[in-house]
Coordinates of C-alpha atoms in Angstrom, one line a residue:
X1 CA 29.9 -18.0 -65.4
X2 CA 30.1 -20.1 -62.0
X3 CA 26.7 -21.1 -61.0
X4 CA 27.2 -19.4 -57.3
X5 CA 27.1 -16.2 -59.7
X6 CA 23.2 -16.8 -60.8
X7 CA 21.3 -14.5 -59.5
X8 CA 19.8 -15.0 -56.5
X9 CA 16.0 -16.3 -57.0
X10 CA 14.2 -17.5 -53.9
X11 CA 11.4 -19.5 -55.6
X12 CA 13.7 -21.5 -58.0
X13 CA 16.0 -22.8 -54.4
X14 CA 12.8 -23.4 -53.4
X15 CA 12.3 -21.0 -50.6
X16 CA 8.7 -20.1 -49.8
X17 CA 7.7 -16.2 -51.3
X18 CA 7.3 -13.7 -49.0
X19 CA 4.3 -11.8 -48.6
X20 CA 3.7 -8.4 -47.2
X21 CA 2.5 -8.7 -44.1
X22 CA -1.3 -7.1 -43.4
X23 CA -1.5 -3.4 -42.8
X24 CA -1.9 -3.6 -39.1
X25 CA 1.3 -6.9 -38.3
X26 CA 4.3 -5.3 -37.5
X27 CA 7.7 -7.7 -38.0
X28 CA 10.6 -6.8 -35.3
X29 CA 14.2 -8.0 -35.8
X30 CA 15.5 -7.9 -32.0
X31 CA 19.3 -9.4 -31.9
X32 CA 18.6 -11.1 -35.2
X33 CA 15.4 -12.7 -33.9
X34 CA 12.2 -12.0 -35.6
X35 CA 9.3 -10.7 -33.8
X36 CA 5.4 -10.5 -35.2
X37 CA 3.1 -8.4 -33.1
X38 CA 0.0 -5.9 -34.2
X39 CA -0.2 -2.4 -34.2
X40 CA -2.6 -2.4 -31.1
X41 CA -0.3 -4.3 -29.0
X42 CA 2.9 -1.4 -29.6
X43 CA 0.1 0.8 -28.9
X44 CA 0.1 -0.5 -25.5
X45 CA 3.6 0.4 -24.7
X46 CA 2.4 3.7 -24.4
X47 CA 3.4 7.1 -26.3
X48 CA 6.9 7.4 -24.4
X49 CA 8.0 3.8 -25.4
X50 CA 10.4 3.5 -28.2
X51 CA 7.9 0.3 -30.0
X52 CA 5.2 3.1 -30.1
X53 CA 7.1 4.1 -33.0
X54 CA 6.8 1.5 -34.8
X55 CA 3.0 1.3 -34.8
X56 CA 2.8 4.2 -36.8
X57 CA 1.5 3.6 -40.1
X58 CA 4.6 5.0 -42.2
X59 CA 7.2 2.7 -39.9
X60 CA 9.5 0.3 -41.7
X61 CA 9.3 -3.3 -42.0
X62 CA 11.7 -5.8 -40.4
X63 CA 13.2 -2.8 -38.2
X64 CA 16.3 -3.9 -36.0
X65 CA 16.8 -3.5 -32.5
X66 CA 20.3 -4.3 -30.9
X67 CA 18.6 -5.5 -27.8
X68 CA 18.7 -9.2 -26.6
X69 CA 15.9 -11.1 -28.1
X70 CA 15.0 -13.5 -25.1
X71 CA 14.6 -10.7 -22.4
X72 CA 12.5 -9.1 -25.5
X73 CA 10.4 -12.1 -25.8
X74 CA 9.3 -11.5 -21.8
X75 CA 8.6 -8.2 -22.7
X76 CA 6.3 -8.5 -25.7
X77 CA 4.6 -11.4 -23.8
X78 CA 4.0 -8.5 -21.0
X79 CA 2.3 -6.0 -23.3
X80 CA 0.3 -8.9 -24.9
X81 CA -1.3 -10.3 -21.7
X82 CA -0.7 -7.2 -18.9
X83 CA 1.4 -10.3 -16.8
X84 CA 5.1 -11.5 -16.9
X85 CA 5.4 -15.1 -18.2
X86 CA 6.8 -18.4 -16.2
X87 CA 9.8 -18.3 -18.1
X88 CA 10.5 -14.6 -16.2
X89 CA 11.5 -16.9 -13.1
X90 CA 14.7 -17.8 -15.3
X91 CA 15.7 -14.3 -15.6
X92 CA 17.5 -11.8 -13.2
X93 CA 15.4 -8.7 -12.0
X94 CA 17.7 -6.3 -12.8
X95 CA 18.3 -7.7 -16.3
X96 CA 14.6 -7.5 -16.7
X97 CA 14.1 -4.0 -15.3
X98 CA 17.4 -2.3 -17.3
X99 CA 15.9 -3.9 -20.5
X100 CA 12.1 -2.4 -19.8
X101 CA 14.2 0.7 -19.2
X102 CA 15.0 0.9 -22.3
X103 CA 12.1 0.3 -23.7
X104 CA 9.9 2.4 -21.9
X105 CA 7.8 -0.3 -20.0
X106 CA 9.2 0.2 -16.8
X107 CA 5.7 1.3 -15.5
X108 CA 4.0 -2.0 -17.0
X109 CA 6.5 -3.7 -15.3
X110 CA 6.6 -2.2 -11.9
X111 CA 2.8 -2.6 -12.0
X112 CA 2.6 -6.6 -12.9
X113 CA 5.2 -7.3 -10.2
X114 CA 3.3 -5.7 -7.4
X115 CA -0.2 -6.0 -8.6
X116 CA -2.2 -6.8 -5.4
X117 CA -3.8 -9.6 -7.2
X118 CA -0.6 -11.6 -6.3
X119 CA -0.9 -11.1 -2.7
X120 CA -2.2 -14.4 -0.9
X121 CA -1.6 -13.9 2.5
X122 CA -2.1 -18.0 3.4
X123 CA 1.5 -18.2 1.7
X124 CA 3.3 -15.2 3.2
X125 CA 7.3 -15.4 4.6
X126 CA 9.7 -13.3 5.4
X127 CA 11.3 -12.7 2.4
X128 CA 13.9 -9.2 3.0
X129 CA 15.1 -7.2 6.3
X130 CA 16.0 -3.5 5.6
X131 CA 18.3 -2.3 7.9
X132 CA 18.2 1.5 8.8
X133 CA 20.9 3.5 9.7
X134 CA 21.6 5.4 12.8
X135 CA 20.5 4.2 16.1
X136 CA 16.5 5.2 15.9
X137 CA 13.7 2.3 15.6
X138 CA 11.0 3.0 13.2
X139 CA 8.4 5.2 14.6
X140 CA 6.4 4.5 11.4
X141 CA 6.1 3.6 8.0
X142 CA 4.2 3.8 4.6
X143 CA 3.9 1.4 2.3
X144 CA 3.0 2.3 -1.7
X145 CA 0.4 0.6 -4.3
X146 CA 3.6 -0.6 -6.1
X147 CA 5.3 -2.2 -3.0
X148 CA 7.5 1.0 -2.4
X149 CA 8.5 1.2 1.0
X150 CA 9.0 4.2 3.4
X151 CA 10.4 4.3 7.1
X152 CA 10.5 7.1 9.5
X153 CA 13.2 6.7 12.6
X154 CA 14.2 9.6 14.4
X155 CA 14.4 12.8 12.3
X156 CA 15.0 10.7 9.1
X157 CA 12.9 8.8 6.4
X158 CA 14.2 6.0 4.7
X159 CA 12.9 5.3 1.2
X160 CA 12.9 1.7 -1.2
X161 CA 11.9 1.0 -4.4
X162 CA 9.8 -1.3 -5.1
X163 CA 12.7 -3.8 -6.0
X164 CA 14.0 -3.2 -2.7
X165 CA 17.6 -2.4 -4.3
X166 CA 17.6 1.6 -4.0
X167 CA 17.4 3.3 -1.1
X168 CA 17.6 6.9 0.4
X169 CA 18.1 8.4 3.3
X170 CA 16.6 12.1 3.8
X171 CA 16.8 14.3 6.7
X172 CA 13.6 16.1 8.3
X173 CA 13.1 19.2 10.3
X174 CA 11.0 17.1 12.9
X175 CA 12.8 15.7 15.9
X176 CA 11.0 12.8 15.5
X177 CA 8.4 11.7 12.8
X178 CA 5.5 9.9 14.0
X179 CA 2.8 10.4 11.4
X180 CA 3.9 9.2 7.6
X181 CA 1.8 8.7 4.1
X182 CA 3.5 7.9 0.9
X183 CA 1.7 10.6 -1.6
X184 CA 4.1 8.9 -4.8
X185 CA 7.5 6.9 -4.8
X186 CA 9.1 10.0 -4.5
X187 CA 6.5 12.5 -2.0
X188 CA 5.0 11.9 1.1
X189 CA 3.7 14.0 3.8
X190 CA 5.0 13.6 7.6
X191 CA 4.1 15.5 10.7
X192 CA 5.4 15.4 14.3
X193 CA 3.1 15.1 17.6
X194 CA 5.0 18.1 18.9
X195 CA 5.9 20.1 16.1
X196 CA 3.4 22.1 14.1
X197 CA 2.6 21.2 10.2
X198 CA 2.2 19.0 7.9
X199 CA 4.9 18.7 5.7
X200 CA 4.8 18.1 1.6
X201 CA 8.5 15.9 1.5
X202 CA 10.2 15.5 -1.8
X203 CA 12.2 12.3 -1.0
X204 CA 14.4 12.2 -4.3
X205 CA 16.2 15.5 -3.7
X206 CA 17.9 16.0 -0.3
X207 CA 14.4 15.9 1.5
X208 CA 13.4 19.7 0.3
X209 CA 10.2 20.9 1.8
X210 CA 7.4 21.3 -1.0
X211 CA 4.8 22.9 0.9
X212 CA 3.4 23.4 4.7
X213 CA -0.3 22.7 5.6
X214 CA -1.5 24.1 8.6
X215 CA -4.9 24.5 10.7
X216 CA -5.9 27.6 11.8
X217 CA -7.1 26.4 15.2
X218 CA -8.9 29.0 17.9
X219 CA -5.9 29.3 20.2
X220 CA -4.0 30.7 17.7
X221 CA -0.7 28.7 19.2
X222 CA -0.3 26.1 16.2
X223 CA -1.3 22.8 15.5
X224 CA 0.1 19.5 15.4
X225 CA -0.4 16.7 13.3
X226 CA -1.5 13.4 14.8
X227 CA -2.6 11.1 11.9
X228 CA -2.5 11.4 7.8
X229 CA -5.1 9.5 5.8
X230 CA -5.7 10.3 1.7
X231 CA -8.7 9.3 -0.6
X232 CA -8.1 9.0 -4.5
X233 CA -8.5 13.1 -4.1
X234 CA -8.1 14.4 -0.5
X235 CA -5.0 14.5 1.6
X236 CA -6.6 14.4 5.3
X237 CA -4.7 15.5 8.6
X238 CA -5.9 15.5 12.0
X239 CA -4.5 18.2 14.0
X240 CA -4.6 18.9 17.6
X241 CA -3.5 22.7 18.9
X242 CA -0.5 22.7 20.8
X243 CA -2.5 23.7 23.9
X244 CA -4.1 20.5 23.6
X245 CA -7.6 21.9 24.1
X246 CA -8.9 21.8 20.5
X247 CA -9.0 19.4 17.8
X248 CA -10.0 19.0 13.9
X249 CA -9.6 16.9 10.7
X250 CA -9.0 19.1 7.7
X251 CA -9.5 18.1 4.5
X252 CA -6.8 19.2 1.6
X253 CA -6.9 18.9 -2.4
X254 CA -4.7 15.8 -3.1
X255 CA -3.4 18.2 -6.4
X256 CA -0.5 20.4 -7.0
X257 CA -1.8 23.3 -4.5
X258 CA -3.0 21.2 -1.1
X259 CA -5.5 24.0 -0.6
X260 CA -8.0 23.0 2.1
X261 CA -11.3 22.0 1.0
X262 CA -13.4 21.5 3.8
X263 CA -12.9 21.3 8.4
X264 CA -14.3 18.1 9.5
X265 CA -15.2 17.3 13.3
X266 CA -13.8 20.5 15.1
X267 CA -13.5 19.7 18.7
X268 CA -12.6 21.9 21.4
X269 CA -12.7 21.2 25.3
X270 CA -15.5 22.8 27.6
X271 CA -14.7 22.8 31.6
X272 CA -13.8 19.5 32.2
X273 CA -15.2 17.6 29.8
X274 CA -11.4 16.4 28.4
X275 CA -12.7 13.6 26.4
X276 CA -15.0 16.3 24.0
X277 CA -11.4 16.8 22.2
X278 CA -9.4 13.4 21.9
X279 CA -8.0 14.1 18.6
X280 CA -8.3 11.6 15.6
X281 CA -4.9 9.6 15.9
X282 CA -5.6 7.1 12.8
X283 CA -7.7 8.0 9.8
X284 CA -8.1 5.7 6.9
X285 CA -10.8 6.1 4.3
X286 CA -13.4 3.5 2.9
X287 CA -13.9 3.7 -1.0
X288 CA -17.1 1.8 -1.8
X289 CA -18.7 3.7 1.3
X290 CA -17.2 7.6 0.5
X291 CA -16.5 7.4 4.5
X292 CA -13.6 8.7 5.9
X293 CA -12.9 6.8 9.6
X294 CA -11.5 8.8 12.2
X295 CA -10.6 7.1 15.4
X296 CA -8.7 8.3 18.9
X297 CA -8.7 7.4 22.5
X298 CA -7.0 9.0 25.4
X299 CA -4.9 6.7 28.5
X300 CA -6.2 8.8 32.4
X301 CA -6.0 8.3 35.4
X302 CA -9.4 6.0 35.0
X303 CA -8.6 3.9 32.2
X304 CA -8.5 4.6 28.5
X305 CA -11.5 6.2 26.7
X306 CA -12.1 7.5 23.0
X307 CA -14.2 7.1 19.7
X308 CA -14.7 5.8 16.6
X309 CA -16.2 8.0 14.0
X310 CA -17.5 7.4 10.5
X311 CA -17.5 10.8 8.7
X312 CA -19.1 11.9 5.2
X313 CA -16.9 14.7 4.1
X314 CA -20.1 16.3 2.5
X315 CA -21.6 16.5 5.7
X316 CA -19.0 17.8 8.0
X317 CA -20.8 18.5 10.7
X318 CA -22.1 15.1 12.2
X319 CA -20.9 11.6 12.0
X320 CA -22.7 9.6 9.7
X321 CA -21.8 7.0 12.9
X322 CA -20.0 6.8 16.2
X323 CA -19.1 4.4 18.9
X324 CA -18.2 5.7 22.3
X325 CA -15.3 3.9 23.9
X326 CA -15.0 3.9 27.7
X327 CA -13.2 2.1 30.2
X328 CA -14.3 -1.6 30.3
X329 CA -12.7 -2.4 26.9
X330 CA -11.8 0.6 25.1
X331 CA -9.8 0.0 21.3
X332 CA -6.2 -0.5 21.4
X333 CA -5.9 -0.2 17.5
X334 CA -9.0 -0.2 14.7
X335 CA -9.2 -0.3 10.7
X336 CA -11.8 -0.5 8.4
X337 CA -12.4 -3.4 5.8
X338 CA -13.0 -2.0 2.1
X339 CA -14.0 -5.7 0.9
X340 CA -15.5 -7.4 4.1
X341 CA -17.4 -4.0 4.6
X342 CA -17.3 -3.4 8.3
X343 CA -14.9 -1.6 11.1
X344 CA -12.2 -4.1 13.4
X345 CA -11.0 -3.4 16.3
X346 CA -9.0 -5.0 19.3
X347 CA -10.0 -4.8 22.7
X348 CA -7.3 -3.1 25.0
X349 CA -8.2 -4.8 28.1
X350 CA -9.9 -8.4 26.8
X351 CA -7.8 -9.1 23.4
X352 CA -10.9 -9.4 21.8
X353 CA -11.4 -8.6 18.5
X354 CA -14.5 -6.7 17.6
X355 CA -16.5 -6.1 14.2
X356 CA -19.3 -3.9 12.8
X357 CA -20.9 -4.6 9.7
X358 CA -21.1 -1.1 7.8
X359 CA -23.8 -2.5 6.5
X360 CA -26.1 -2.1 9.4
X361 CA -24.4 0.5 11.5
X362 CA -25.1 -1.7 14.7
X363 CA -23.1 -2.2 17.4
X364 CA -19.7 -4.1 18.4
X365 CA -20.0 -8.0 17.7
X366 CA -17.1 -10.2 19.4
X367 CA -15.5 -12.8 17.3
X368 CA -14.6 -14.9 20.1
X369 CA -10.9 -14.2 20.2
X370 CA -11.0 -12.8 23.5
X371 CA -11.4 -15.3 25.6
X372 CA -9.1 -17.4 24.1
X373 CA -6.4 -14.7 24.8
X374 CA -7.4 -13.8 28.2
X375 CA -7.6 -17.5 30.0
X376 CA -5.2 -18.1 32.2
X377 CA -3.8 -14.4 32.0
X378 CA -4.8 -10.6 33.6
X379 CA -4.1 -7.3 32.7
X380 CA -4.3 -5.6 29.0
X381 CA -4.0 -8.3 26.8
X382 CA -5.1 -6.4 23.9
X383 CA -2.2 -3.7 24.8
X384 CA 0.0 -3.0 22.5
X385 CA -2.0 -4.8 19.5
X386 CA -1.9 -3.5 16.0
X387 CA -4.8 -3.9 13.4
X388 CA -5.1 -3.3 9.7
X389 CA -6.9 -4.5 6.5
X390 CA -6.0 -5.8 2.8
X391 CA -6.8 -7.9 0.8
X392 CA -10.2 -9.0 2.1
X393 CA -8.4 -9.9 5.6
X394 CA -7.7 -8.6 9.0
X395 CA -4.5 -8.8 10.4
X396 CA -3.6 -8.3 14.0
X397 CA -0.4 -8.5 15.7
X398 CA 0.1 -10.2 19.4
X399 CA 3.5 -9.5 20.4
X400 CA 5.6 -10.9 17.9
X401 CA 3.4 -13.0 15.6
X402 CA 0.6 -11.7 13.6
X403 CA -2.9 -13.5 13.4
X404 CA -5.1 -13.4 10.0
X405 CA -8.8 -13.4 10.2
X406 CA -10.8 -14.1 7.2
X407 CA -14.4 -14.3 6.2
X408 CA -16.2 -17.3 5.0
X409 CA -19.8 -18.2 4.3
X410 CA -21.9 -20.4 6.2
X411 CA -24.2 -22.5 4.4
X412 CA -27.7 -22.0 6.3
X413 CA -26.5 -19.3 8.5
X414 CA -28.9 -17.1 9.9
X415 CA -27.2 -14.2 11.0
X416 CA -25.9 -12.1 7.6
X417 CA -26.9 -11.9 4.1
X418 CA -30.0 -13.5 1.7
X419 CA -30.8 -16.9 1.5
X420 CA -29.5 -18.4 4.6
X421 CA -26.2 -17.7 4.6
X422 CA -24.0 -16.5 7.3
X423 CA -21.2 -14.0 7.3
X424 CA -18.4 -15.4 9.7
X425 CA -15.0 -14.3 10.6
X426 CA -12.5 -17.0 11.0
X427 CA -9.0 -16.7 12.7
X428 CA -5.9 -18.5 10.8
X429 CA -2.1 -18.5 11.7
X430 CA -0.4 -17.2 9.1
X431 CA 3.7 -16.8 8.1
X432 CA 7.3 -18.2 8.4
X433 CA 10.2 -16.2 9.3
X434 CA 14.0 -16.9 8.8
X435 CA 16.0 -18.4 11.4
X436 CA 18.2 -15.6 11.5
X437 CA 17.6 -14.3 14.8
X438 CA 15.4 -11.3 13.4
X439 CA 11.9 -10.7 14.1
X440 CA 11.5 -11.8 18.1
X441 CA 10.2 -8.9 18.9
X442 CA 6.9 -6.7 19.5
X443 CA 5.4 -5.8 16.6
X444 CA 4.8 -1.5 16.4
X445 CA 4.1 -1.1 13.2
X446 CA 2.1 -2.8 10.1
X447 CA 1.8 -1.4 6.2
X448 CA 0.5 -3.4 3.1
X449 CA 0.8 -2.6 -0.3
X450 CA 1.4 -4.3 -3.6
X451 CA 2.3 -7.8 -2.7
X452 CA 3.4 -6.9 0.4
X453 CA 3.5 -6.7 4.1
X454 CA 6.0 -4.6 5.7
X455 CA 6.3 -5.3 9.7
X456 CA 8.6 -2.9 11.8
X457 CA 9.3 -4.2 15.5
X458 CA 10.4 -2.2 18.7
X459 CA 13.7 -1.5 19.5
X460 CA 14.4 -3.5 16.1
X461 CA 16.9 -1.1 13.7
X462 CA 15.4 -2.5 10.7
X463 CA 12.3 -3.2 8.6
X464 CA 10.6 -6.5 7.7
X465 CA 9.3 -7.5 4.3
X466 CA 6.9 -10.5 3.9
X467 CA 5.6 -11.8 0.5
X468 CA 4.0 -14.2 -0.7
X469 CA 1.6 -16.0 -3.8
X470 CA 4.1 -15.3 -6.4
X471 CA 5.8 -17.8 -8.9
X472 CA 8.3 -15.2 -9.7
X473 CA 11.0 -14.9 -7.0
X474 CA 13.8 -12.6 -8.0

């Protein structure tokens, strides 16, 4: 007999025996590539991913998977540790994304690309331009947690995925849409300052209509919306009656059914008193605090006047606090600070922006911008000016460019907090564009989410798209 016709012993060619592998270490063979992970970590996947399978008890050993081994490898290292590795940088995005398909971590994925961890708004560029079509300039826009975003111009909305790849166009029964929140990647709810409703959109099917919300205001002639604003489980609309003589914020359950749960601040006008009614044109609402802000201001023949409110949506009745805006420097834009804890504004007629520690519940506290604005200069300088918070920061756009104030701690301060130490507010220039000619002019419009910041400008056909801390650059 020829000696290659032995049979096959691994020990006496001196190969190492094999020995099971513990209960709870599963072996993979992806694309002829072996694979050891633990039952806990397929877990992860989740119970629509194909591994989940194979951390059952009764799966096979050494199963095979006709998939490529080294996107694989990016993969497992993503369940393992919740973040992509640096060897992602060497893949394509799409590659990445088809093969998470396919294994059901799309999800994990989506979520470690945009985590708002990665945002660092000290390194942010320009980094896409979305063009829209037809001729209308966003009016607004919505950005998701995932980095999703979603543009209103004209009647339309223009939807992209988080990867910025797919987009969709849908048609609304609005003229023109000037209040947008992104419910999910694939609902949001828009209203029109003209048109009664709130409309429920479905933006992955043609733009159907999945439910109407209205107020049922005291003039009986409908209601229009003029800001959306959501907590983790309240959709909130402010609504003015078309007759423009009453106003209120209702509160809707974020679930299936968007019944309304509870009226907040009803306003209606008595005799002349026309400020009584200013409806709520931007609402945003402050976790750690279970505050909803409310804020609108009126332009007359005196100047501009209006109101910042603070509202417990238990309490309904009476703002928990309230700043009265008249004439001498009334708020061009405001937003409230989750992680810096206190309310921002912009002056309309100094530039100045303004702070109030929600904290205390005091007063208005300049941070010394204005002045630096105003020198030299007359008129509104603070018209125009757009304000919002993320990240611990406060951005405000000045025409074109957009300014980043920060906080920092003062060693020995005597102002804020225990021990000495001061609270301050410090201003930063922030951001590179591309010489391409885009982005000269006045900034509208501002969203965050993700690892993003989204920037629409007037008269601009397009949207911007800034990032910015990530190693990963697909």
């Amino acid at each position: 007999m020829p000696p290659f016709a032995a049979p096959y012993n691994p020990i006496s060619m001196g190969y190492p025996k094999r020995t099971p592998s513990p209960p709870n270490i599963v072996t993979l063979n992806v694309g002829g590539h072996l694979f050891q992970t633990t039952t806990q970590t397929l877990t992860l996947a989740g119970p629509d991913s194909i591994l989940s399978t194979y951390a059952n008890p009764g799966s096979s050993s050494d199963a095979f998977i006709d998939r490529d081994p080294e996107l694989f490898s990016v993969l497992l290292s993503l369940l393992r540790t919740a973040s992509l590795p640096s060897k992602a940088r060497s893949f394509d995005l799409q590659d990445l994304l088809a093969e998470a398909r396919f294994f059901g971590l799309e999800p994990l994925l989506v979520s470690s690309l945009s985590s708002p961890d990665r945002f660092d708004p000290f390194a942010l560029e320009q980094s896409a331009v979305l063009p829209l079509n037809g001729r209308d300039p966003p009016s607004t826009l919505s950005v998701t947690q995932t980095g999703s975003v979603h543009v209103a111009h004209g009647s339309k909305i223009t939807s992209f995925d988080w990867s910025l790849r797919r987009r969709s166009t849908v048609l609304t029964r609005f003229p023109a849409v000037d209040s947008l929140l992104a419910i999910s990647p694939s609902v949001a709810a828009a209203g029109a300052t003209d048109v009664a409703g709130l409309q429920i959109l479905s933006l992955s099917d043609g733009g159907s209509t999945l439910k109407t919300l209205n107020w049922a205001d005291p003039t009986k002639s409908g209601s229009a919306v003029q800001a959306i604003g959501a907590s983790p489980d309240l959709l909130f609309s402010s609504f003015e009656s078309c007759r423009r003589n009453a106003s209120a914020i209702v509160a809707f359950d974020a679930g299936a059914g968007f019944q309304p749960v509870v009226e907040i601040g009803r306003r209606e006008i008595y005799g002349a008193e026309l400020d009584s009614a200013i409806p709520a044109t931007k609402l945003q609402w402050v976790p750690s605090y279970n505050l909803l802000m409310a804020a609108g201001a009126h332009s007359g023949p005196s100047g501009r006047t209006g109101n910042v409110r603070l509202w417990d949506v238990r309490a309904p009745m009476e703002a928990v606090w309230e700043a009265k805006e008249g004439t001498e420097d009334c708020f061009a834009d405001v937003a409230a600070s989750e992680e810096v804890g206190a309310v921002f504004k912009v002056g309309v007629n100094s530039g100045e922006v303004y702070m109030v520690d929600l904290r205390k519940m005091g007063g208005w506290v300049g941070l010394g911008r204005g002045a630096a604005v105003a020198a030299g200069k007359g008129g509104k300088e603070g018209s125009g000016c757009r304000v919002e918070c993320y990240g611990g920061h406060v951005f405000v756009s000045r025409g074109g460019d957009v300014e980043m104030w920060s906080e920092v701690v003062v060693k020995g301060g005597l102002n804020y907090g225990l021990g000495g130490d001061e609270r301050v507010m410090r201003r930063n220039v922030m951001g590179r564009r591309r010489g391409d000619g885009v982005g000269k002019g006045r900034i509208g419009e501002m969203g965050f989410g993700g690892s993003r910041m989204v920037l629409a400008r007037k008269g601009e056909q397009c949207v911007e798209v800034w990032e910015g801390g990530s190693d990963l650059r697909f």
